[in-house]
Short mmCIF file of C-alpha atoms and ligand atoms in Angstrom, two decimals:
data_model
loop_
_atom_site.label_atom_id
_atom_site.label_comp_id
_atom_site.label_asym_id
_atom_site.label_seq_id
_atom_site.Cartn_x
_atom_site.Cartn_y
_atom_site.Cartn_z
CA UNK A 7 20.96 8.42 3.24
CA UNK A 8 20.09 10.83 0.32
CA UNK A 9 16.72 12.56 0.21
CA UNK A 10 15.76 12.64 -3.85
CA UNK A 11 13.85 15.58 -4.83
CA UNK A 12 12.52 15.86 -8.71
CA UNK A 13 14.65 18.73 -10.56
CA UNK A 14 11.94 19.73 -12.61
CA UNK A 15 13.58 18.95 -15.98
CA UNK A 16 13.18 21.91 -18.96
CA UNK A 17 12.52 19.47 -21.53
CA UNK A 18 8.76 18.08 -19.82
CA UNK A 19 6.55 20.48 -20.89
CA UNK A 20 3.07 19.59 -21.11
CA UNK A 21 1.70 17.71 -24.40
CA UNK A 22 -0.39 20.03 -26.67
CA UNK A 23 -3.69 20.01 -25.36
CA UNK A 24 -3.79 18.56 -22.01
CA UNK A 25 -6.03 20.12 -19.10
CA UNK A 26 -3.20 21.78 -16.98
CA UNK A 27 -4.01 21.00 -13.31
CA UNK A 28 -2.59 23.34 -10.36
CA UNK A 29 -3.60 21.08 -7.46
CA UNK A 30 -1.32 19.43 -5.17
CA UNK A 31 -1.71 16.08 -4.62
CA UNK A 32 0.47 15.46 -1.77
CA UNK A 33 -0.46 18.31 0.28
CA UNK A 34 -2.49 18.61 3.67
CA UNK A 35 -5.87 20.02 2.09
CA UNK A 36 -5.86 17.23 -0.64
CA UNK A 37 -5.49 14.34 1.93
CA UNK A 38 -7.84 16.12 4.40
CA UNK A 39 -10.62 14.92 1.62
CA UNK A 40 -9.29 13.78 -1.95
CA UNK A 41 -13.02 12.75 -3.44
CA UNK A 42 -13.33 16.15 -5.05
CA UNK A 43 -10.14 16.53 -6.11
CA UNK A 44 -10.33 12.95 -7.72
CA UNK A 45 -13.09 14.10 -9.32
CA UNK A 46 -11.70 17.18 -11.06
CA UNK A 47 -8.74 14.93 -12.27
CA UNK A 48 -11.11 11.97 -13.73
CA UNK A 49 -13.47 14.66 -15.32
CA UNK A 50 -10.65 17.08 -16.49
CA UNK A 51 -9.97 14.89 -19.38
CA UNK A 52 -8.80 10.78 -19.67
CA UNK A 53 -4.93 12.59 -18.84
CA UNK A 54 -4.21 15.67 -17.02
CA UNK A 55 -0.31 17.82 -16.56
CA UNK A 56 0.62 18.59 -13.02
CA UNK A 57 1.94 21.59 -13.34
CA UNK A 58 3.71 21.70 -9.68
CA UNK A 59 5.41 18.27 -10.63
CA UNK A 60 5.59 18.34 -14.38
CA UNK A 61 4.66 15.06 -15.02
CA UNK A 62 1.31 13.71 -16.64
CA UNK A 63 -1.43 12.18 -14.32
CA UNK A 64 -4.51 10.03 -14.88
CA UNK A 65 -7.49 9.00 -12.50
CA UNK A 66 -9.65 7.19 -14.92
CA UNK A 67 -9.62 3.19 -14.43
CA UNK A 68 -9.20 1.83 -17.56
CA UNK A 69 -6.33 4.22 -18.35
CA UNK A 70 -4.40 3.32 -14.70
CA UNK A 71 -5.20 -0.36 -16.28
CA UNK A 72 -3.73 0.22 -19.63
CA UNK A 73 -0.97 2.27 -18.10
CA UNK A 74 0.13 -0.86 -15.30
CA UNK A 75 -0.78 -3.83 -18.04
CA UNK A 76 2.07 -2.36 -20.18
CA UNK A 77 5.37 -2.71 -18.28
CA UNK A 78 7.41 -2.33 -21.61
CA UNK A 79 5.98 1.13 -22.41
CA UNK A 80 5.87 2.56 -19.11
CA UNK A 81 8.63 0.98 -16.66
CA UNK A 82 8.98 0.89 -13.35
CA UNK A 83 12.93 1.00 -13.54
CA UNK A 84 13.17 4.42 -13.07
CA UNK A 85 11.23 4.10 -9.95
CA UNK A 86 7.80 4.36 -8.93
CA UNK A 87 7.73 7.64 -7.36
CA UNK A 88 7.99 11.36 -8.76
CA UNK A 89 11.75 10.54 -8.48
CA UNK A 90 13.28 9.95 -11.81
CA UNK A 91 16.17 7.28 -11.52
CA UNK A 92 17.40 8.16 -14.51
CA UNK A 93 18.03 11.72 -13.69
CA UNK A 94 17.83 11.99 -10.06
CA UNK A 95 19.47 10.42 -7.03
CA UNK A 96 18.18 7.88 -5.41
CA UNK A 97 16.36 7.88 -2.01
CA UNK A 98 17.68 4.36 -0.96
CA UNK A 99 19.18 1.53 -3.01
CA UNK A 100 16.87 0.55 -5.44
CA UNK A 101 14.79 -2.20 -5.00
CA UNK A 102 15.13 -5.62 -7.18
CA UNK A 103 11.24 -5.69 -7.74
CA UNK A 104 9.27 -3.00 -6.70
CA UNK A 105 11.80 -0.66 -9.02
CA UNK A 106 12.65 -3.32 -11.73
CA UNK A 107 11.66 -4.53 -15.04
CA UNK A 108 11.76 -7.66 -16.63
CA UNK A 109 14.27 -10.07 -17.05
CA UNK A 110 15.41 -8.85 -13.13
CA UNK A 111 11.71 -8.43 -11.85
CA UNK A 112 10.96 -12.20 -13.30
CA UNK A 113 13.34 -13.50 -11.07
CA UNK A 114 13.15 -11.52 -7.83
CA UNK A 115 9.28 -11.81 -8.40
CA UNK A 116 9.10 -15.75 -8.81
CA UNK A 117 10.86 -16.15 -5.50
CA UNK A 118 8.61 -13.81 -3.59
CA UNK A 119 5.88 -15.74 -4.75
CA UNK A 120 7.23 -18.88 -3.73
CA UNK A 121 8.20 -17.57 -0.27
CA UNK A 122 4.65 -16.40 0.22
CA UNK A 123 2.92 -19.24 -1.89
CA UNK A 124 -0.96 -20.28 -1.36
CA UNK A 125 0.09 -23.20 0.78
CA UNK A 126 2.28 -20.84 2.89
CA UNK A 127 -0.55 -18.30 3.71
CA UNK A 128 -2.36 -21.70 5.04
CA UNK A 129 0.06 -22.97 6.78
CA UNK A 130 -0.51 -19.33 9.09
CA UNK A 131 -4.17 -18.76 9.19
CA UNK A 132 -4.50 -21.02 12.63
CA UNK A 133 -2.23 -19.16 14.51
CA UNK A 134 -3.17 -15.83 13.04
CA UNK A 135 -6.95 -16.71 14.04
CA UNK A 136 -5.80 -18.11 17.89
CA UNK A 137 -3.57 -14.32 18.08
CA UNK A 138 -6.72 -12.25 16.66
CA UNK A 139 -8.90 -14.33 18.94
CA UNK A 140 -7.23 -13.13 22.18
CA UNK A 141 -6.81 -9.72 20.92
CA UNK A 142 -10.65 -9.10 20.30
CA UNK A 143 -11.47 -10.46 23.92
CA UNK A 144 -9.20 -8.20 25.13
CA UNK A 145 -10.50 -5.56 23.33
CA UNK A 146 -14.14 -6.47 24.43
CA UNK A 147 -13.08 -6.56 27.78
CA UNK A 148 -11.87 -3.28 27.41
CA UNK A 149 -14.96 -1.76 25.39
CA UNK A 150 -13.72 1.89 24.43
CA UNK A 151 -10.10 1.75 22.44
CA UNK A 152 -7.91 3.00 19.78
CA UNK A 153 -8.64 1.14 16.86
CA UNK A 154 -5.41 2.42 15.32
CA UNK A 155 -2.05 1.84 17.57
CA UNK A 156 -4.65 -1.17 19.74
CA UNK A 157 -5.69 -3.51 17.01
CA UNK A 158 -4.68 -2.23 13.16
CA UNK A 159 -1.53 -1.44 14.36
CA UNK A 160 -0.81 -4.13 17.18
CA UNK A 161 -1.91 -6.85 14.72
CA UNK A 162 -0.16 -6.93 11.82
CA UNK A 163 2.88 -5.67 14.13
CA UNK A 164 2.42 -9.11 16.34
CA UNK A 165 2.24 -11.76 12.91
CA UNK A 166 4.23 -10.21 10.29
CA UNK A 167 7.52 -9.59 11.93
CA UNK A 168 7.09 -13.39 13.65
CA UNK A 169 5.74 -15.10 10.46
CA UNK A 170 9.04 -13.05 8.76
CA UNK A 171 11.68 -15.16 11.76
CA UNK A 172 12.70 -11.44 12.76
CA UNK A 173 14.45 -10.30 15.76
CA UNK A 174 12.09 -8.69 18.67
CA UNK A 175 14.57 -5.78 19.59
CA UNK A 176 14.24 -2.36 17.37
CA UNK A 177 10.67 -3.77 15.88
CA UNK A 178 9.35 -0.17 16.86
CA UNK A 179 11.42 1.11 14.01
CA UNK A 180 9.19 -0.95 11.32
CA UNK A 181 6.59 1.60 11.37
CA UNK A 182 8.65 4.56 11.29
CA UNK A 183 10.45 3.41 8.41
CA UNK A 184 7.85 1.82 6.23
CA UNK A 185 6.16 5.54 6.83
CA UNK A 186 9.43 7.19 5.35
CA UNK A 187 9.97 4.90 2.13
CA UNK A 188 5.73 5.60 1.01
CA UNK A 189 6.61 9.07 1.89
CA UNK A 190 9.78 9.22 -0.45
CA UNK A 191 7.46 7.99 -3.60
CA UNK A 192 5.94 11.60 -3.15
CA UNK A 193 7.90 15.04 -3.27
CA UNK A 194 10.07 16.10 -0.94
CA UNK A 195 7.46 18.16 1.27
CA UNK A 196 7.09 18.84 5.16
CA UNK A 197 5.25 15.51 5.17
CA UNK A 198 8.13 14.20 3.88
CA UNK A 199 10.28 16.01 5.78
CA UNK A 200 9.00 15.23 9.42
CA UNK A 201 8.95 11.36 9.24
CA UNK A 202 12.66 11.36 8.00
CA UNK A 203 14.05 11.88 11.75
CA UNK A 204 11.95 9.12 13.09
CA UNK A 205 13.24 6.76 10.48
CA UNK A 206 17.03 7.42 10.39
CA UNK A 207 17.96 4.93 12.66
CA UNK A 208 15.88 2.44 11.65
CA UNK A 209 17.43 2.22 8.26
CA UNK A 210 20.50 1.29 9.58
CA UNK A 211 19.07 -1.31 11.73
CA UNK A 212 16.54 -3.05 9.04
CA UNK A 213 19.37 -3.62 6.96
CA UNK A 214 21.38 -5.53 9.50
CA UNK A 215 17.75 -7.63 10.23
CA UNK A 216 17.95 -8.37 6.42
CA UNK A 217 21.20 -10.65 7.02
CA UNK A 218 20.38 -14.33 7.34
CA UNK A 219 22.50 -14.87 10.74
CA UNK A 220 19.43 -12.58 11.70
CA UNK A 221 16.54 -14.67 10.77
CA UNK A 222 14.94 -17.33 12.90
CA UNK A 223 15.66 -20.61 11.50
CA UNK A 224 11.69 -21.02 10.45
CA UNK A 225 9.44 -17.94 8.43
CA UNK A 226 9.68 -15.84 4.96
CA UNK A 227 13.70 -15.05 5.84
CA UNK A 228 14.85 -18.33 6.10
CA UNK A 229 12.31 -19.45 3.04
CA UNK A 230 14.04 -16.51 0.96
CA UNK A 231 17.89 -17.49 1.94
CA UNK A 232 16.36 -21.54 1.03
CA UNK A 233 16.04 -19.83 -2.44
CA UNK A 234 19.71 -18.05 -2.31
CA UNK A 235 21.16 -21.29 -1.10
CA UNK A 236 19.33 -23.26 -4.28
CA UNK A 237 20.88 -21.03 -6.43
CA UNK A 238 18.14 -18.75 -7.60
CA UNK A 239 18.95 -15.45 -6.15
CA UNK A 240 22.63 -14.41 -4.91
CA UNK A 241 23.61 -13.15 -1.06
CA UNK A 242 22.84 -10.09 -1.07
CA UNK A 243 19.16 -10.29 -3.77
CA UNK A 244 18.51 -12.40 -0.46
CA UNK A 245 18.91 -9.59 1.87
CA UNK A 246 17.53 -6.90 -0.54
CA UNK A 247 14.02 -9.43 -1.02
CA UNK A 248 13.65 -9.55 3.05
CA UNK A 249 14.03 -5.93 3.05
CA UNK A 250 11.59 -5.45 0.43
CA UNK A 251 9.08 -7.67 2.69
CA UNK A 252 9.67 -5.50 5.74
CA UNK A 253 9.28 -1.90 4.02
CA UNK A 254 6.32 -2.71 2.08
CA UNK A 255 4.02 -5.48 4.01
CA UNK A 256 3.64 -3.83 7.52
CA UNK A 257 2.68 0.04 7.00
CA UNK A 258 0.15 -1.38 4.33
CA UNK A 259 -1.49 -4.06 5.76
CA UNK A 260 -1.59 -1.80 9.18
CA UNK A 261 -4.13 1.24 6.47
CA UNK A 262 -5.67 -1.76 5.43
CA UNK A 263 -6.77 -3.31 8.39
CA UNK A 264 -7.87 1.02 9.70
CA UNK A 265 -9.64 1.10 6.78
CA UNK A 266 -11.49 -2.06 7.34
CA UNK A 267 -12.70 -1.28 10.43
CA UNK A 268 -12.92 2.61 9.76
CA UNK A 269 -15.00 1.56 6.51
CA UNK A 270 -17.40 -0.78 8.98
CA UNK A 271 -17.66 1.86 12.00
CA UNK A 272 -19.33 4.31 9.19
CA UNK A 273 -21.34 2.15 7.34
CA UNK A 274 -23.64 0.55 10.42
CA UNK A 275 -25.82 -1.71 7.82
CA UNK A 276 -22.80 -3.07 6.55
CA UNK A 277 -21.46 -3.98 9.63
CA UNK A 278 -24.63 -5.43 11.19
CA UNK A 279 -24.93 -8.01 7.32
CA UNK A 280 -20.94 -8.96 8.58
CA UNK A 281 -22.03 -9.49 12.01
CA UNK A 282 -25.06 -11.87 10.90
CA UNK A 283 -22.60 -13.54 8.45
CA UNK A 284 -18.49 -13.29 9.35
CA UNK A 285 -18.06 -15.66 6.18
CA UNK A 286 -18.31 -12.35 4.33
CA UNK A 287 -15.25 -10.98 6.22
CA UNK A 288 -12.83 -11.22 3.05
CA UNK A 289 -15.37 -9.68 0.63
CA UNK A 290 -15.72 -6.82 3.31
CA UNK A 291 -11.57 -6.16 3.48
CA UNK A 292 -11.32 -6.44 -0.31
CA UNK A 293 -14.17 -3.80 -0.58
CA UNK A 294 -12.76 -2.03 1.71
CA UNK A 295 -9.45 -1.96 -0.35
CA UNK A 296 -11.10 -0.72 -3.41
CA UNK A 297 -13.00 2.38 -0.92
CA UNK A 298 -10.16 3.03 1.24
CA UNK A 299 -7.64 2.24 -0.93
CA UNK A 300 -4.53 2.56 1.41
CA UNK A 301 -1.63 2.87 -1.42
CA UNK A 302 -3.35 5.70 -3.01
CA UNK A 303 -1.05 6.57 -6.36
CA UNK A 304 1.72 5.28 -8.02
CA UNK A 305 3.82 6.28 -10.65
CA UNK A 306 6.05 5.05 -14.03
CA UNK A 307 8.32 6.56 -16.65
CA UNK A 308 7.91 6.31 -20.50
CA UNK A 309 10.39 4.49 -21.49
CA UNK A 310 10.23 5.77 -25.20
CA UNK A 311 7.87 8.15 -26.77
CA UNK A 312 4.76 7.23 -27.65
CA UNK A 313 1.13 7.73 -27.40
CA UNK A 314 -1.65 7.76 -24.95
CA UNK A 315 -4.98 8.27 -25.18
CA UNK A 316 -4.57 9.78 -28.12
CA UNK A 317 -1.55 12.12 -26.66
CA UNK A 318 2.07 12.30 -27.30
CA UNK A 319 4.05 11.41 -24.39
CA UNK A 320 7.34 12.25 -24.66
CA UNK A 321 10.50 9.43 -23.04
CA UNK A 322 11.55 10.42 -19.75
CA UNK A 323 7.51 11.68 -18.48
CA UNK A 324 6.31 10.65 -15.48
CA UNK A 325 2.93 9.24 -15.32
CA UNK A 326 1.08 9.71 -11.73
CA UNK A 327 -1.44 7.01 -11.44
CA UNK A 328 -4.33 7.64 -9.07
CA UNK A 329 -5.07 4.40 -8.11
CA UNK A 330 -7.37 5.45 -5.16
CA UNK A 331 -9.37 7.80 -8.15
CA UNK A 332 -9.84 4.24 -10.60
CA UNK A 333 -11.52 2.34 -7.85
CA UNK A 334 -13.89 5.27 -7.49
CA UNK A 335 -14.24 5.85 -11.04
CA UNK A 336 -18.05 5.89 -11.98
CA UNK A 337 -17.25 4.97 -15.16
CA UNK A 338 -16.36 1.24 -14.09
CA UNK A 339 -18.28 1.09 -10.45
CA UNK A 340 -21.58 1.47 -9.94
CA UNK A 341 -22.62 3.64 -6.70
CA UNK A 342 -18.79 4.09 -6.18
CA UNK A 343 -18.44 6.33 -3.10
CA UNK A 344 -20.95 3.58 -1.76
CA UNK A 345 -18.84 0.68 0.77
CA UNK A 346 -21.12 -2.40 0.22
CA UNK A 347 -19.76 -5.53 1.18
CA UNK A 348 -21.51 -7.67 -1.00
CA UNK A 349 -20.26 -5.82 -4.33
CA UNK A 350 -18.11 -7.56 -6.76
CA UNK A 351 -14.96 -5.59 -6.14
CA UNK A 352 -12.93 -7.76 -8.33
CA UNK A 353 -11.10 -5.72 -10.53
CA UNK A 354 -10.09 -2.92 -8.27
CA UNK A 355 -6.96 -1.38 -8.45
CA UNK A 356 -6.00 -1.36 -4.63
CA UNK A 357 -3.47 -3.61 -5.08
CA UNK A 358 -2.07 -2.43 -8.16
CA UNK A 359 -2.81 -4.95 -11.49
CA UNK A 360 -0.12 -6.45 -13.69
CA UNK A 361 3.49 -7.90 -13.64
CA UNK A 362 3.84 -5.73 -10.15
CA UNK A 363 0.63 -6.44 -8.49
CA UNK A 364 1.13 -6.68 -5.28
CA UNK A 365 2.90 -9.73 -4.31
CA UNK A 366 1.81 -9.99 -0.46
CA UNK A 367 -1.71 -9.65 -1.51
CA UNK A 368 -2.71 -12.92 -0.40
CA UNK A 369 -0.93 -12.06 3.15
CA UNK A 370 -2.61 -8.94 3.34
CA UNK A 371 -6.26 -10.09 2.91
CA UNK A 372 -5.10 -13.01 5.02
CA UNK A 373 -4.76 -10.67 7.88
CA UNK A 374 -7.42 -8.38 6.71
CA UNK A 375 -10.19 -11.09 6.67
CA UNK A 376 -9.15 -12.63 10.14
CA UNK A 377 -9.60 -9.60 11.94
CA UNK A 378 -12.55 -8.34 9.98
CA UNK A 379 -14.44 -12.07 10.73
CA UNK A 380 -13.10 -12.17 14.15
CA UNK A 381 -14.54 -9.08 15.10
CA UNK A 382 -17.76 -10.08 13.14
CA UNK A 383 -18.08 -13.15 15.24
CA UNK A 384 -17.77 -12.11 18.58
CA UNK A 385 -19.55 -7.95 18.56
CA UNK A 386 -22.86 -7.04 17.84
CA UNK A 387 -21.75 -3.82 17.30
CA UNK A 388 -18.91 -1.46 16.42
CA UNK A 389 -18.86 2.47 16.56
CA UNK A 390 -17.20 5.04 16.32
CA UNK A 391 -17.06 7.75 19.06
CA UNK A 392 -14.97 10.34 18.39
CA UNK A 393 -12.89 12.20 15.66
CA UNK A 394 -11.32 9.75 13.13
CA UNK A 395 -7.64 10.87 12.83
CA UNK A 396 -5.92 10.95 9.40
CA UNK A 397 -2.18 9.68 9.47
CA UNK A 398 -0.60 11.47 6.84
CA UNK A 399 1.70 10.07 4.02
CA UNK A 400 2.56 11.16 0.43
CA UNK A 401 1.32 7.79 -0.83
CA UNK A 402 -0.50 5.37 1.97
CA UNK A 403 -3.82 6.92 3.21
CA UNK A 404 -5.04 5.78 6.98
CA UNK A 405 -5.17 6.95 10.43
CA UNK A 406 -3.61 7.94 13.40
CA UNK A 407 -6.65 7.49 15.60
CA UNK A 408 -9.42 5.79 15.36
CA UNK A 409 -11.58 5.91 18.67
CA UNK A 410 -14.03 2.76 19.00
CA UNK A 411 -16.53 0.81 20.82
CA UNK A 412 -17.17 -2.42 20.22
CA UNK A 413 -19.98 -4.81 22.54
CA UNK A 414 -19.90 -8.35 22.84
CA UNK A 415 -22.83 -10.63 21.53
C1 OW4 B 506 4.67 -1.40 -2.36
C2 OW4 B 506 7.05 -1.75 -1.84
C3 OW4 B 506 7.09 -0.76 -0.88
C4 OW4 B 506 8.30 -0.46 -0.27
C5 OW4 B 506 9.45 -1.13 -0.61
C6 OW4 B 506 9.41 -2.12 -1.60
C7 OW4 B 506 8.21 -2.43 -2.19
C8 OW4 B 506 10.66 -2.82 -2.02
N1 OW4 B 506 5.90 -2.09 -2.48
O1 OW4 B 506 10.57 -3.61 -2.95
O2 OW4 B 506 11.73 -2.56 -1.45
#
C-alpha cells in the first residue's frame, strides 16, 4: 500500500487576485467547529487559494454547483482528493467511478444503478424495518446508550454487509477501512496517519471479499457479477464495483444515521413534530444531510485552463469543494445553521450533484429514514446526556460517541 502525499508543485501559484487563505482545513481546531471557518471561506471572495495545499477552494453553493455540473472542465480522473493522479502516486488502485470520467464512468455508473435500482431498495425496506424494529426495543429496554457504536453504527453494519451477500468473518475491518480511504482524500496528516494501522489488514482482506466465489448467491455482489456475466463489465470491473460499494456505503451511511439522531437530540421541537408525525422521517434524514453533511469536501482537477468566476485557473489546479459550506450558504438557504425538518432541502449538496452524485443515495436515505421513523414511532423523547464525541476524518464528519436516552411512548 502507498500513502500519496501532494508534492506541492512550483508551477500552482495562486491566480492574480485571489484572497490567500492560511487555514487548515483538515486539522483538529477546524473540525472541532468548521461554521466559522466556512464562513471566512464563503465571505473571503466566490474562490479562495489554500496556501498550505496550493490548490484553489470554494464554499459558495452555486459555485460547488457549477464546479460538479461540469465534469468536462473539472474531472474527477485525477482523483477526488488533494492527491493529483497525474503527478502523484496513488493511495490505492483507482477506482472505475468514483475517480473516472466519462466514457468509463458511463459504464461502471449504469451498472451501479442497476444493482441498486428503485425496485431493489423496495425489495429491502421490510426487512430493514423488522431489523430496526428489534433494535429500538432493545434500545428502549435499555434506556441510556451509545448512539454511535449501539445503533448508527450497529445498523447500517447489520443490513449493508447482508443486503451486499458478504462473508460474516473480518466485517470489523469495514469500518476501519472505509475510515482510511475518506481519510486519504485529505493530506497526509496525523489524522491520516493514525487510522492507517487499523486499516492495513483489512485491505488485504476486502479485496479477497470482492471475488464472486465470496458473495452469497443472493444481494448487490451477485447482482454486480449478473452484470459481468451479461457482458457489461469484465472480471475484475466486477470486483473493483463491489469494492467500491463496501468503501464508500458503510462509513457514510453510519455519519449519516449520527447525524440524524445527533441533529434530533439538539433540536427538541424538531424531534417532538417527528414524534407526532414519523411520516416525516425521510424529510428529517435529508435535512439532516444538508446540516450535518457527513462527506464534508471534495475535490477535482482542471483539466485545461480556463476560467472561473471570473479567474484564470490554470490545468493541473486543484479545486477543494466545501460541500458542507454550500448547504450552509445563506446565499441559497434561508435560516441555514437552523435544522428544520419541514424545510425544502432539495437541492443540497450532501450528496454531491451531477454525473457523480452519489449513487447509493437512495440506500442511504433508505436506512436513514427507517431508523429516523422507527425511533419516531415508538419514543416520546430522545436526549442527549453527555458530551457528543467528534470522530475525526479528513473528509466524513460524525462521532465517536454519542450518549442518549430515549423513553418509550
Ligand atoms: C464516496 C466513494 C468512496 C470510497 C470509495 C469509492 C467511492 C470507490 N464514494 O469508488 O471505490
Amino acid at each position: 500500500m502507498t500513502s500519496g502525499i501532494p508534492k506541492s508543485d512550483p508551477a500552482l501559484v495562486p491566480p492574480p487576485g485571489l484572497p490567500i487563505l492560511d487555514l487548515d482545513p483538515f486539522d483538529y481546531a477546524y473540525f472541532d467547529n468548521p461554521y466559522p471557518h466556512h464562513a471566512i471561506m464563503r465571505e473571503a471572495a466566490p474562490l479562495f487559494w489554500l496556501s498550505r495545499y496550493n490548490c484553489i477552494g470554494t464554499g459558495r453553493y452555486d459555485l460547488v454547483v457549477e464546479v460538479l455540473k461540469d465534469w468536462e472542465r473539472f474531472t474527477s480522473a485525477r482523483g477526488v482528493g488533494l492527491v493529483d493522479y497525474a503527478k502523484d502516486e496513488r493511495f490505492r488502485p483507482q477506482s472505475m467511478i468514483l475517480e473516472a470520467d466519462p466514457p468509463v464512468h458511463t459504464r461502471t455508473r449504469s451498472a451501479m444503478m442497476k444493482v441498486l435500482s428503485p425496485r431493489v431498495m423496495r425489495g429491502l425496506r421490510k426487512h430493514f424495518e423488522n431489523v430496526a424494529d428489534e433494535l429500538i426495543d432493545e434500545l428502549l429496554d435499555r434506556e441510556v446508550f451509545d448512539g454511535i457504536p449501539d445503533l448508527a453504527e450497529r445498523f447500517p453494519l447489520t443490513v449493508f454487509p447482508d443486503s451486499l451477500g458478504m462473508k460474516r468473518e473480518g466485517r470489523e475491518n469495514l469500518l476501519p477501512v472505509g475510515d482510511l480511504v475518506f481519510n486519504s482524500f485529505g493530506p497526509e496528516n496525523e489524522i491520516f496517519l493514525k487510522s492507517k494501522p487499523l486499516a492495513e489488514k483489512g485491505f488485504a482482506w476486502l479485496e479477497m471479499q470482492c471475488r464472486r466465489e465470496n458473495l452469497a448467491p443472493t444481494g448487490f455482489g451477485k447482482a454486480m457479477f449478473d452484470l459481468v456475466d451479461e457482458g457489461h463489465l469484465v472480471e475484475r470491473e466486477g470486483e473493483v464495483m463491489v469494492r467500491a460499494m463496501l468503501m464508500a456505503g458503510v462509513d457514510t451511511t453510519v455519519n449519516g444515521i449520527g447525524g440524524g439522531i445527533y441533529s434530533l437530540a439538539k433540536a427538541p421541537d424538531q424531534y417532538a413534530k417527528l414524534a407526532e408525525n414519523p411520516d416525516l422521517a425521510r424529510d428529517a434524514f435529508e435535512e439532516a444531510v444538508r446540516w450535518i453533511s457527513p462527506a464534508q469536501a471534495f475535490f477535482r482537477t482542471v483539466s485545461q485552463d480556463t476560467e472561473l468566476a471570473g479567474v484564470h485557473l490554470a490545468e493541473g489546479t486543484k479545486i477543494f469543494l466545501v460541500l458542507s459550506s454550500a448547504n450552509r450558504d445563506p446565499r441559497k438557504w434561508e435560516n441555514p445553521d437552523r435544522y428544520d425538518i419541514t424545510r425544502k432541502a432539495i437541492g443540497h449538496v450532501g450528496f454531491g450533484h451531477g454525473i457523480h452524485m452519489c449513487v447509493g443515495q437512495n440506500l442511504a436515505r433508505l436506512e436513514g429514514e427507517i431508523i429516523l421513523a422507527t425511533i419516531a414511532r415508538k419514543a416520546k423523547s430522545l436526549e442527549l446526556i453527555g458530551p457528543a464525541k467528534l470522530r475525526y476524518n479528513n473528509t466524513l464528519r460524525g462521532f465517536a460517541s454519542l450518549p442518549l436516552r430515549i423513553k418509550a411512548k
